[in-house]
């Protein structure tokens, strides 16, 4: 198994551990055919989470994650609810609604200027998405 895949698995496990610590039930798809890595149960709904991991630090306090690897591989708007960006070494997780990042090639966090810091440990997203799902189907948000 290559180091990149090991880092991905470690990120998924770290995310699942933190989700469980926050009171969510976590599950993993049995096969690799799904667009998501983890399912979390908030007690009010199920959420499909795509976990993106990195160990890369662009410069101190700046982390960069790959969302879509090519023009040919894009996530479907109805295939993932939440992206979890995990920095394995810093042990940090940024939780972002899928419709906000699904079209991006990369997602960056800059702790120096606060860019995207609002998503750090944003576990409330899972509760907020429950309310949105009752009001508006998620695939309509991306339109």
XYZ file of C-alpha atoms in Angstrom:
143
model
C 0.000 0.000 0.000
C 1.458 3.365 -0.960
C 2.072 6.140 1.551
C -0.622 8.394 0.048
C -3.280 5.692 0.527
C -2.068 5.015 4.082
C -2.382 8.745 4.838
C -5.928 8.680 3.456
C -6.922 5.731 5.614
C -5.374 7.357 8.694
C -7.332 10.538 7.971
C -10.577 8.569 7.645
C -9.941 6.766 10.924
C -9.049 10.007 12.717
C -12.225 11.629 11.389
C -14.349 8.657 12.510
C -12.763 8.750 15.968
C -13.451 12.476 16.371
C -17.022 12.052 15.078
C -17.612 9.299 17.634
C -16.159 11.522 20.379
C -18.668 14.203 19.329
C -21.509 11.712 19.789
C -22.081 10.664 16.189
C -22.417 7.034 15.122
C -19.920 6.350 12.340
C -19.976 3.723 9.593
C -17.780 2.879 6.632
C -18.989 1.728 3.207
C -18.051 -1.897 2.597
C -16.839 -1.345 -0.941
C -14.766 1.360 -2.603
C -17.432 2.191 -5.194
C -18.992 5.013 -3.167
C -18.059 8.666 -3.534
C -17.906 9.030 0.242
C -15.586 7.512 2.816
C -17.616 7.647 6.032
C -21.278 7.861 6.981
C -22.181 9.669 10.176
C -25.506 9.415 11.944
C -26.409 12.591 13.811
C -29.473 11.008 15.362
C -31.589 13.111 13.012
C -30.108 12.033 9.704
C -27.294 10.291 7.846
C -24.504 12.245 6.179
C -22.079 11.067 3.527
C -18.606 12.402 4.229
C -15.714 12.549 1.790
C -12.483 12.736 3.797
C -9.500 14.512 2.254
C -6.216 14.146 4.113
C -2.859 15.816 3.882
C 0.374 16.055 5.771
C 1.560 18.961 3.637
C 2.208 22.362 5.136
C 2.607 24.971 2.366
C 4.163 27.318 4.932
C 3.570 27.597 8.679
C -0.173 27.711 9.312
C -1.146 27.117 5.666
C -2.576 23.762 4.586
C -3.677 22.722 1.099
C -5.954 19.813 0.180
C -6.775 18.341 -3.238
C -10.541 18.155 -3.838
C -10.770 17.028 -7.463
C -7.760 15.347 -9.025
C -8.635 16.022 -12.666
C -11.248 17.393 -15.044
C -12.447 13.822 -15.517
C -13.017 13.189 -11.818
C -15.545 15.477 -10.208
C -17.774 14.647 -7.274
C -21.494 14.535 -7.998
C -23.591 17.138 -6.216
C -25.847 14.384 -4.907
C -23.052 11.973 -3.920
C -21.477 13.711 -0.914
C -22.973 15.900 1.807
C -19.876 17.055 3.683
C -16.161 17.259 2.973
C -13.863 16.680 5.940
C -10.384 18.100 5.394
C -8.013 16.388 7.800
C -4.441 17.432 8.510
C -3.002 14.207 9.888
C 0.010 15.723 11.646
C -1.743 18.798 13.063
C -4.696 16.584 14.133
C -7.207 19.135 12.823
C -10.442 18.732 10.877
C -12.279 21.308 8.772
C -15.882 20.361 7.913
C -17.344 22.048 4.832
C -20.721 21.599 3.105
C -20.096 19.765 -0.162
C -21.838 22.384 -2.308
C -19.201 24.943 -1.237
C -16.176 22.950 -2.432
C -17.383 20.301 -4.875
C -16.401 22.442 -7.885
C -12.898 23.294 -6.577
C -9.617 21.642 -7.492
C -8.040 22.513 -4.120
C -9.135 23.789 -0.714
C -6.754 25.824 1.434
C -6.697 26.880 5.055
C -4.619 29.783 6.286
C -4.471 30.007 10.065
C -2.460 33.236 9.782
C -5.236 35.276 8.163
C -8.266 33.191 9.157
C -9.074 31.959 5.649
C -11.569 29.098 5.951
C -10.978 28.838 9.714
C -14.747 29.031 10.266
C -14.855 25.389 9.184
C -12.413 24.172 11.861
C -14.236 21.604 14.018
C -17.494 22.733 12.402
C -19.485 19.760 13.739
C -22.612 21.916 13.829
C -22.785 21.466 10.055
C -24.268 18.012 10.584
C -27.060 19.444 12.679
C -27.605 22.370 10.302
C -27.783 20.042 7.301
C -30.625 18.158 8.950
C -32.675 21.362 8.945
C -31.705 22.166 5.358
C -32.600 18.650 4.186
C -36.119 19.109 5.495
C -36.458 22.457 3.755
C -34.424 22.099 0.541
C -32.876 18.979 -1.015
C -29.070 19.394 -1.035
C -28.741 18.903 -4.791
C -30.801 22.074 -5.290
C -28.329 24.097 -3.206
C -25.553 23.458 -5.700
C -27.601 24.726 -8.628
